[in-house]
Coordinates of C-alpha atoms and ligand atoms in Angstrom, one line a residue:
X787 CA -11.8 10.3 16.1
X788 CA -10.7 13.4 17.2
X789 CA -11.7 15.1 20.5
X790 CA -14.0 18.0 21.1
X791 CA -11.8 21.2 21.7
X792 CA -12.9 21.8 25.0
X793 CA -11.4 18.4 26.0
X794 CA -7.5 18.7 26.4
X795 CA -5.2 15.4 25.1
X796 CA -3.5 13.7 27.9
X797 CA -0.6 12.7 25.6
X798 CA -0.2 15.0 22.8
X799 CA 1.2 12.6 21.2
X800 CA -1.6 11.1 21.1
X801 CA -3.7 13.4 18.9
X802 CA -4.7 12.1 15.1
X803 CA -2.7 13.5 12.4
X804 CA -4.9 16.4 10.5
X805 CA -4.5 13.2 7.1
X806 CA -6.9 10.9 9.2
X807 CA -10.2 13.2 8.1
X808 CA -11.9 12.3 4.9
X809 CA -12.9 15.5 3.0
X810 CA -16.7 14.5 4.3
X811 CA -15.5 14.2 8.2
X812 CA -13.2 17.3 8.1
X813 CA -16.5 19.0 6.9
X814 CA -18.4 17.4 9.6
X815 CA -15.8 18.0 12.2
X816 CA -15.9 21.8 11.9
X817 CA -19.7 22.3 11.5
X818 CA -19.5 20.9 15.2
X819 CA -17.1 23.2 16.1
X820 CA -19.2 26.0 14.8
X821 CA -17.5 26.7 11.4
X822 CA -19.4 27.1 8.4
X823 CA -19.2 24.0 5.5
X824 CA -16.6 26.6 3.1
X825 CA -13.7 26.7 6.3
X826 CA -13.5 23.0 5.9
X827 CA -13.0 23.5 2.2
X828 CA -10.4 25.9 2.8
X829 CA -8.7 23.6 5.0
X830 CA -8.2 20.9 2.7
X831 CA -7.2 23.0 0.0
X832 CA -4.7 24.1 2.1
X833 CA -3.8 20.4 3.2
X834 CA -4.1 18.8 -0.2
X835 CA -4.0 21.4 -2.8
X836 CA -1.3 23.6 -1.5
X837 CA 0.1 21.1 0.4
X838 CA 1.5 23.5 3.3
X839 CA 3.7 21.8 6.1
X840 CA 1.7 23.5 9.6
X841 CA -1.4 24.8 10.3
X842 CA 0.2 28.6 10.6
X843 CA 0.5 28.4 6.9
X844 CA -3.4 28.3 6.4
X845 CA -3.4 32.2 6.2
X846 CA -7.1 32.5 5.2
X847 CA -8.2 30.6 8.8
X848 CA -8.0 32.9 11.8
X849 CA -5.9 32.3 14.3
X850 CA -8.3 31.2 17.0
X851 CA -9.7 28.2 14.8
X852 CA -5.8 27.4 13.8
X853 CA -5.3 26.8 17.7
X854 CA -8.5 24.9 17.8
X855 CA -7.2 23.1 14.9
X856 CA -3.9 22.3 16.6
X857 CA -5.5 21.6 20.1
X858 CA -7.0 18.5 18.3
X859 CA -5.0 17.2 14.8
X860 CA -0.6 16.8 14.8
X861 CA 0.3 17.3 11.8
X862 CA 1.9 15.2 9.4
X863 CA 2.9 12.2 11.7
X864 CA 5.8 10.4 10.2
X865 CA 9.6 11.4 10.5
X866 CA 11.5 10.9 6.8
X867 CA 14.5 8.9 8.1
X868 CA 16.1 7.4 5.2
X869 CA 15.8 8.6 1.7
X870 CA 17.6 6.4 -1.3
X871 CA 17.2 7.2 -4.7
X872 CA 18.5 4.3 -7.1
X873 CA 19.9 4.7 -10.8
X874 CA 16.4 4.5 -12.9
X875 CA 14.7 6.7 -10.7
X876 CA 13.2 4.6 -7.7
X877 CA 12.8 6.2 -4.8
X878 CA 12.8 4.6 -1.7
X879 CA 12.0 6.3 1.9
X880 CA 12.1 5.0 5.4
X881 CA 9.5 6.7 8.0
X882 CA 9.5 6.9 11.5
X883 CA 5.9 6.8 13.5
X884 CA 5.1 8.8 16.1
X885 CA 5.5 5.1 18.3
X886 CA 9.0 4.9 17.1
X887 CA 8.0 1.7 14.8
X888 CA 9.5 2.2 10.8
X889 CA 7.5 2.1 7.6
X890 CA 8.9 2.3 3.9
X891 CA 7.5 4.2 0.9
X892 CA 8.6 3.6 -2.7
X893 CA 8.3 5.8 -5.6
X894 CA 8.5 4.2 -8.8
X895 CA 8.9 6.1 -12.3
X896 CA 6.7 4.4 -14.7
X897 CA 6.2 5.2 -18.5
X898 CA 2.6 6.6 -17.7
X899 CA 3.5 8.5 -14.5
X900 CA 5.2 8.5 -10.8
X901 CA 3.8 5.4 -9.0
X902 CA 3.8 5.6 -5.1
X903 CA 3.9 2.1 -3.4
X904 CA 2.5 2.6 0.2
X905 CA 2.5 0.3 3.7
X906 CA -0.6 -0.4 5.6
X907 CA 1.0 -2.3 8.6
X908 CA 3.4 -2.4 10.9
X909 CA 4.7 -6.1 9.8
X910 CA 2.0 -8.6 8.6
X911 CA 0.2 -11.6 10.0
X912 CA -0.1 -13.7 6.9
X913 CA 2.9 -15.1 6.7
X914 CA 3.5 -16.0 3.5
X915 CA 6.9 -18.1 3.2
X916 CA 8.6 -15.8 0.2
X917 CA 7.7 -12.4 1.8
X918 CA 10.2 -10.3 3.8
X919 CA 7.1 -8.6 5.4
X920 CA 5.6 -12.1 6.9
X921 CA 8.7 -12.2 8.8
X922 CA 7.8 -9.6 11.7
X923 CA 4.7 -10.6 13.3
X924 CA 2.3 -7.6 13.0
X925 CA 2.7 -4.9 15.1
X926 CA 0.1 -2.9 14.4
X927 CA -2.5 -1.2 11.7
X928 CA -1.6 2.0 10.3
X929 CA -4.2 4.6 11.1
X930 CA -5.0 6.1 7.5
X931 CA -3.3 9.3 8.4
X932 CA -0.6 7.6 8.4
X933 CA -0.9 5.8 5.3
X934 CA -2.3 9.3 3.9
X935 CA 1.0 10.7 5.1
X936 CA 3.4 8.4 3.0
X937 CA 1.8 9.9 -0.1
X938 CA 2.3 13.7 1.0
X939 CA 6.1 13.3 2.1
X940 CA 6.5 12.1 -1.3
X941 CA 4.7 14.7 -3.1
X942 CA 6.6 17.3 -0.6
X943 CA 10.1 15.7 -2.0
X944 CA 8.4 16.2 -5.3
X945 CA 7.3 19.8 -5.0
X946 CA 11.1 20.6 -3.2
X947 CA 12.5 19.2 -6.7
X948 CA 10.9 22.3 -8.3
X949 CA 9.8 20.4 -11.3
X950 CA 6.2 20.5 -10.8
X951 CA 6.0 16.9 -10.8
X952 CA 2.7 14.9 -9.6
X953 CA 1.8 11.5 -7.7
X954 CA -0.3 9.7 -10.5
X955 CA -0.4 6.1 -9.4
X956 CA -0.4 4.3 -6.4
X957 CA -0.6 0.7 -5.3
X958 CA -1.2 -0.3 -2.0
X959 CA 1.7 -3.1 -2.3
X960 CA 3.9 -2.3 0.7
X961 CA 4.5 -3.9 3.8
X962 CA 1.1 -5.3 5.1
X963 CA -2.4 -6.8 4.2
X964 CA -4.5 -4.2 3.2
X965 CA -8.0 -5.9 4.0
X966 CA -6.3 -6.6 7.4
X967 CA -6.8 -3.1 8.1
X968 CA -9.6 -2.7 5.5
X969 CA -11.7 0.4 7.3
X970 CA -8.1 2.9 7.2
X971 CA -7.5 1.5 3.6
X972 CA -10.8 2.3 2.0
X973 CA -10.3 6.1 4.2
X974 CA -7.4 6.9 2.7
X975 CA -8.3 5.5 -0.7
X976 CA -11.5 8.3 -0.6
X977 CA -8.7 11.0 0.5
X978 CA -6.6 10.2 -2.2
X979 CA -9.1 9.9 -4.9
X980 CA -11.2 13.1 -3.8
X981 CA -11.7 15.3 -7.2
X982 CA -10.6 18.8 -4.7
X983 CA -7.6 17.4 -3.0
X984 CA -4.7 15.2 -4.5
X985 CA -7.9 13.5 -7.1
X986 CA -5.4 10.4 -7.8
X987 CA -7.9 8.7 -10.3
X988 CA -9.2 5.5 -9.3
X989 CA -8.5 3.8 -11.9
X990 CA -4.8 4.8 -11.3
X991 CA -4.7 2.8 -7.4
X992 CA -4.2 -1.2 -7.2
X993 CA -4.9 -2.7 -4.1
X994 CA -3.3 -6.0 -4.0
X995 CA -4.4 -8.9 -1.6
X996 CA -3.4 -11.7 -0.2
X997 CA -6.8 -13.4 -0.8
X998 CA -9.3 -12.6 2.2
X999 CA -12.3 -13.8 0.5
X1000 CA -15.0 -11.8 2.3
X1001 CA -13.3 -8.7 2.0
X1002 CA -12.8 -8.7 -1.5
X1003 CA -16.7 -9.3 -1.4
X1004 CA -17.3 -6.5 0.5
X1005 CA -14.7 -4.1 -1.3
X1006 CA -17.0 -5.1 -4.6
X1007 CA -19.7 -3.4 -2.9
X1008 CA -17.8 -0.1 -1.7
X1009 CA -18.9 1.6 -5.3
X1010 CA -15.3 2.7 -6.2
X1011 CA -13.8 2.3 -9.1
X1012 CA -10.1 0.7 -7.7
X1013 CA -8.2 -1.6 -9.3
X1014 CA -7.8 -5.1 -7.6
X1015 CA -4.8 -7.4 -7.4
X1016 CA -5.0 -11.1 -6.1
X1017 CA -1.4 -12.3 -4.8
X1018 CA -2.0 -15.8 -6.5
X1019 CA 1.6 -17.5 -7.0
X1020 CA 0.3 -20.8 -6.9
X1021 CA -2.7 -22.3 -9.3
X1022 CA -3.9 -25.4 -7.0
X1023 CA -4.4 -25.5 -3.0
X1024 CA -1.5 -27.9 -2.1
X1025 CA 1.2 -25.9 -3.6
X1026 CA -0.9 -22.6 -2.2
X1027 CA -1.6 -23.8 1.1
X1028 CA 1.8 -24.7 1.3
X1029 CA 3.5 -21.3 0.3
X1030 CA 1.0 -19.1 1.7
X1031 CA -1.0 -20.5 4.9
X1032 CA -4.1 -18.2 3.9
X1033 CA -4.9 -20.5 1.3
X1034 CA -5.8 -22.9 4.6
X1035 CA -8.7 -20.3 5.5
X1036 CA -9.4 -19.1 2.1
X1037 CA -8.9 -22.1 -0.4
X1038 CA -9.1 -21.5 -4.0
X1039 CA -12.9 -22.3 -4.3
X1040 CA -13.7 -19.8 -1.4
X1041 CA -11.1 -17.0 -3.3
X1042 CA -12.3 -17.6 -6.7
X1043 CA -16.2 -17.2 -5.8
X1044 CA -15.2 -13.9 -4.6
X1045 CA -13.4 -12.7 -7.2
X1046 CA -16.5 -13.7 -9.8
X1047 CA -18.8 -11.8 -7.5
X1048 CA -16.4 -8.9 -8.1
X1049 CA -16.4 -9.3 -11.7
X1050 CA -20.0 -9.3 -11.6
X1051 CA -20.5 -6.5 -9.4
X1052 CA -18.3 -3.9 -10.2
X1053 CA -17.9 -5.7 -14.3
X1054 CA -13.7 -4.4 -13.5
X1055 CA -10.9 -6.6 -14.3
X1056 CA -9.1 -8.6 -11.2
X1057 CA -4.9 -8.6 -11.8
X1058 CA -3.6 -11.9 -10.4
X1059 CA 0.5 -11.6 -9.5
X1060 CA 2.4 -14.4 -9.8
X1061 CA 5.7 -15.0 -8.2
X1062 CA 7.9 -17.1 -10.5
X1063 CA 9.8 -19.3 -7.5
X1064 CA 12.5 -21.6 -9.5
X1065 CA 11.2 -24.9 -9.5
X1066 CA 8.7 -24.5 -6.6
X1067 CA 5.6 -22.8 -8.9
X1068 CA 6.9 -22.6 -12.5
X1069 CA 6.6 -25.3 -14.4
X1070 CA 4.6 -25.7 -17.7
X1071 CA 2.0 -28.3 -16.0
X1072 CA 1.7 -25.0 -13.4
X1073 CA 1.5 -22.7 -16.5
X1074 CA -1.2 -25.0 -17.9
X1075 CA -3.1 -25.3 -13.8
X1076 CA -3.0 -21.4 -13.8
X1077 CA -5.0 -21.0 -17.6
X1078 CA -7.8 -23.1 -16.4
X1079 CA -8.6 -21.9 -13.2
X1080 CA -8.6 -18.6 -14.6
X1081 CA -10.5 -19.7 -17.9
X1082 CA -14.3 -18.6 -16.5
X1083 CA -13.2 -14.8 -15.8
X1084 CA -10.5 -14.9 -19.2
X1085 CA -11.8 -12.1 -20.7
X1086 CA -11.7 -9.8 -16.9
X1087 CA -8.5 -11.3 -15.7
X1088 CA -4.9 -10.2 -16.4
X1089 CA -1.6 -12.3 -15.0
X1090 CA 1.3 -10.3 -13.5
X1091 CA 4.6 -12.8 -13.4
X1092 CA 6.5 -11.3 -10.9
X1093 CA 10.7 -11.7 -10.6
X1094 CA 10.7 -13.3 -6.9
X1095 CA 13.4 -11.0 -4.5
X1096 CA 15.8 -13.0 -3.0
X1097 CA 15.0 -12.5 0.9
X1098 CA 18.0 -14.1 3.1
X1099 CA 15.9 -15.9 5.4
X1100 CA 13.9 -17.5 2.7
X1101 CA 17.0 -19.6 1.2
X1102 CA 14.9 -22.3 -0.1
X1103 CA 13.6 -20.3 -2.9
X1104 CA 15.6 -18.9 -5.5
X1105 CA 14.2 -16.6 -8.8
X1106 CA 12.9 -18.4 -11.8
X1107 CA 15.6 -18.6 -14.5
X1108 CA 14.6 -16.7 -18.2
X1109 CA 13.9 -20.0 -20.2
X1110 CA 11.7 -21.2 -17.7
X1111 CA 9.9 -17.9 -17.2
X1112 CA 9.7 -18.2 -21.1
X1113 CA 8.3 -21.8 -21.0
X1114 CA 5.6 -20.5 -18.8
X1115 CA 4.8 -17.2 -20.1
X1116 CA 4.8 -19.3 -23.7
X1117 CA 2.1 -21.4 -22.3
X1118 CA -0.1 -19.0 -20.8
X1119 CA -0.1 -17.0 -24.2
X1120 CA -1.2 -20.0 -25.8
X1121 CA -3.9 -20.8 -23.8
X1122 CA -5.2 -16.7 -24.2
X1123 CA -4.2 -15.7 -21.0
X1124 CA -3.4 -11.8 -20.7
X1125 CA -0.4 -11.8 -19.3
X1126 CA 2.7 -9.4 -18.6
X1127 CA 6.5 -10.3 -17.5
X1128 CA 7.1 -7.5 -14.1
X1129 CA 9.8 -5.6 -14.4
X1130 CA 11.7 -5.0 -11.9
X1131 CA 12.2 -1.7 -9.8
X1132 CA 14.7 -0.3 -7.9
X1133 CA 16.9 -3.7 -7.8
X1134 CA 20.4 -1.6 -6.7
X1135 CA 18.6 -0.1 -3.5
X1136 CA 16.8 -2.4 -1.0
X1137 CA 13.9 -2.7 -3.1
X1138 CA 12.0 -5.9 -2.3
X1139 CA 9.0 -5.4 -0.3
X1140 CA 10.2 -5.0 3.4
X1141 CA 14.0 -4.9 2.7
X1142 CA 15.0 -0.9 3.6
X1143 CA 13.0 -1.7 6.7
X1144 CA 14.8 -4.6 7.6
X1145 CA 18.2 -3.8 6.9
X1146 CA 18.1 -0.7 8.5
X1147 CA 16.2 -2.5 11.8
X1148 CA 19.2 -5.0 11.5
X1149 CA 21.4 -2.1 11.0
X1150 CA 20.3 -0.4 14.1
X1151 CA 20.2 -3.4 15.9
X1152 CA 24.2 -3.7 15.2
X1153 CA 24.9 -0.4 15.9
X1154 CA 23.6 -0.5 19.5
X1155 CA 25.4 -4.3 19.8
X1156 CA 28.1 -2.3 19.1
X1157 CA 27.5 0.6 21.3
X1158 CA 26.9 -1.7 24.0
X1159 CA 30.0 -3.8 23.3
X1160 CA 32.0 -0.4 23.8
X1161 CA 30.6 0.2 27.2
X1162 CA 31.2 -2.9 28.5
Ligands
LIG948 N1 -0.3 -8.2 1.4 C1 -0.6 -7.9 0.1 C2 0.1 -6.6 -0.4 C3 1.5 -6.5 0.0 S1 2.6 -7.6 -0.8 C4 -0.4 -9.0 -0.8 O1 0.2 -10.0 -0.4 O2 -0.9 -9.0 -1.9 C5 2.7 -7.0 -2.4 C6 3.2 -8.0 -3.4 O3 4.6 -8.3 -3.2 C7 2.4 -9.3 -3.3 O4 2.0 -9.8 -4.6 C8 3.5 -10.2 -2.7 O5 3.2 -11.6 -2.9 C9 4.8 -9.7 -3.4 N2 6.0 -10.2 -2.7 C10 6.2 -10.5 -1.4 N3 7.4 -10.9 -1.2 C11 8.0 -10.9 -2.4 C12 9.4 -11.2 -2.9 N4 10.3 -11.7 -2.0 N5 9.6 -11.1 -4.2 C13 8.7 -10.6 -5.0 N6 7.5 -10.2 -4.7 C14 7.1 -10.4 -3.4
LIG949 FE1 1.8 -10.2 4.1 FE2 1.5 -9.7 1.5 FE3 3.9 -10.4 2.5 FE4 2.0 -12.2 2.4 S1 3.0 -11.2 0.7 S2 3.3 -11.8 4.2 S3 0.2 -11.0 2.8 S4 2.7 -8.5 2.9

């Protein structure tokens, strides 16, 4: 929370990035320091409207409350490092922290809009054995300025293109478990969605989980109107438990009597994604597993099968070939399933979840090996 202005940071670095206020706490924040409810208005026009790039820009605040300002919020805290743009459009960005640590963005061109895929962590403690992101341990959360952030460097490369294009979708699908770091998710998804800043409509974000059943409870209860997304890719415990080790804490009893009380609640419909692993989770007996668990909540549910992405250390799986992602898709539709074959994004950039990151780490990692090697 930021510090009273009379209070000095000891590490400057230290200070929260201007992105980590909801509209409600920036108005809160400058009624305590004496401003009336229309300068915090003003502000976030300035922030998410206009989208400016410092505080001096805000040329309707005076001066003195612009140094208050900057006495207690950085700015925009992530460094654009890497930016690669693939042949259909995907755009892919690597971000520094102010900690050093790297994060990746991608923008997606969709037929209904420009899709921003963000990262809530720092690595990811779930481990799931397909993911390139459950390979680094967590490091830490992202603060939701900094997740806030990702979508306002890409709406700044947007706005530098001239061509008046907008941010429309985003799904919170990047590195990281979003209900791992559920208090900065649902913050930035406010931000986001406010109807006088960037007013991304709800219905246009997808938060996708791994499956922690008591936070997809207590998301039901939040009161907005979100998308949800279910990481599935397996339709009974053994073959869950043994590709993703949440499915030991949350087992498919536990994840499916959350997701009816999210039905229920909020009467939305759940997405489930399905990676189609080669032999591992795709066989018609699967195909036939996944239509009856989900049979209850047919109507509300809605499968996403997803082309795996080869991740090097993960050489035991391999992507599902066509006529077996046929066989299964063929036996989903019969059994009335809603379901949807994922295309594929970005495949000629590192565009699997985690994979700029990582090859740029390993990258870097080889550079200084080489550096080193020259000094020796
Ligand atoms: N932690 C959340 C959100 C981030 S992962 C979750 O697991 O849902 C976003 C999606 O990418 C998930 O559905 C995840 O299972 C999928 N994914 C992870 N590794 C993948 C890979 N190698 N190929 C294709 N999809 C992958
Ligand atoms: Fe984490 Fe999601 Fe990757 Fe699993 S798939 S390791 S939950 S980021």
């Amino acid at each position: 929370m930021p510090r009273s202005s009379k209070t000095k940071p000891e590490n400057p670095e230290m200070k929260p990035s201007i992105y980590s206020l909801t509209r409600d706490q920036l108005i809160d924040w400058a009624l305590e320091h004496g401003q009336k409810k229309f300068r915090a208005t003003q502000i976030w026009d300035w922030l998410y409207k206009k989208r400016v790039q410092s505080f001096d820009e805000m040329t309707n605040i005076s001066k003195d409350f612009i140094a208050i300002l900057k006495e207690n919020f950085d700015f925009n805290p992530l460094k654009q490092r890497i930016v690669q743009e693939s042949a259909d459009g995907t755009v892919k960005y690597l971000f520094e922290l102010p900690d050093g640590m790297l994060i990746e963005t991608v923008l997606m061109r969709q037929h209904y809009g420009l899709s921003v895929c963000v990262t809530t962590q720092v690595g990811c403690n779930i481990g799931c054995t397909f993911c390139a992101s459950g390979l680094i341990k967590k490091q830490r959360d992202l603060n939701n300025g900094e997740i806030t952030a990702q979508i306002m460097l890409v709406q700044k490369y947007l706005d530098d293109q001239g061509k008046g294009e907008r941010v429309s979708h985003v799904v919170v699908m990047g590195i990281g478990e979003p209900f791992d770091n559920y208090d900065n998710v649902i913050r930035f998804l406010r931000t986001i969605n406010d109807d006088n800043g960037l007013a991304i409509g709800a219905r246009h974000i997808t938060v996708s989980t791994s499956g922690l059943a008591h936070k997809i409870r207590e998301f039901a209860n939040e009161g907005i109107q979100v998308n949800l997304a279910v990481s599935l890719h397996a339709p009974n415990n053994e073959l869950r438990s043994s590709i993703m080790r949440i499915n030991r804490s949350f087992p498919l009893e536990k994840l499916f009597d959350a997701i009816e009380y999210y039905i229920q609640t909020t009467n939305r419909r759940v997405t489930f994604e399905y990676i189609m692993l080669n032999e591992v989770n795709d066989n018609p007996e699967n195909a036939q597993e996944l239509a009856d668990l989900t049979k209850p909540i047919r109507k509300l549910s809605y499968v996403n099968l997803i082309p795996y992405n080869a991740v090097s250390e993960h050489d035991q799986y391999s992507r599902s070939t066509k006529e077996r992602v046929d066989a299964f898709y063929d036996v989903l539709k019969k059994n009335g399933v809603n379901c949807v074959v994922r295309q594929e994004h970005g495949t000629d950039i590192d565009a699997a979840c985690g994979q700029l990151r990582s090859n740029t780490m390993k990258r870097d990692r080889q550079k200084a090996m080489a550096k080193a090697a020259k000094h020796d």
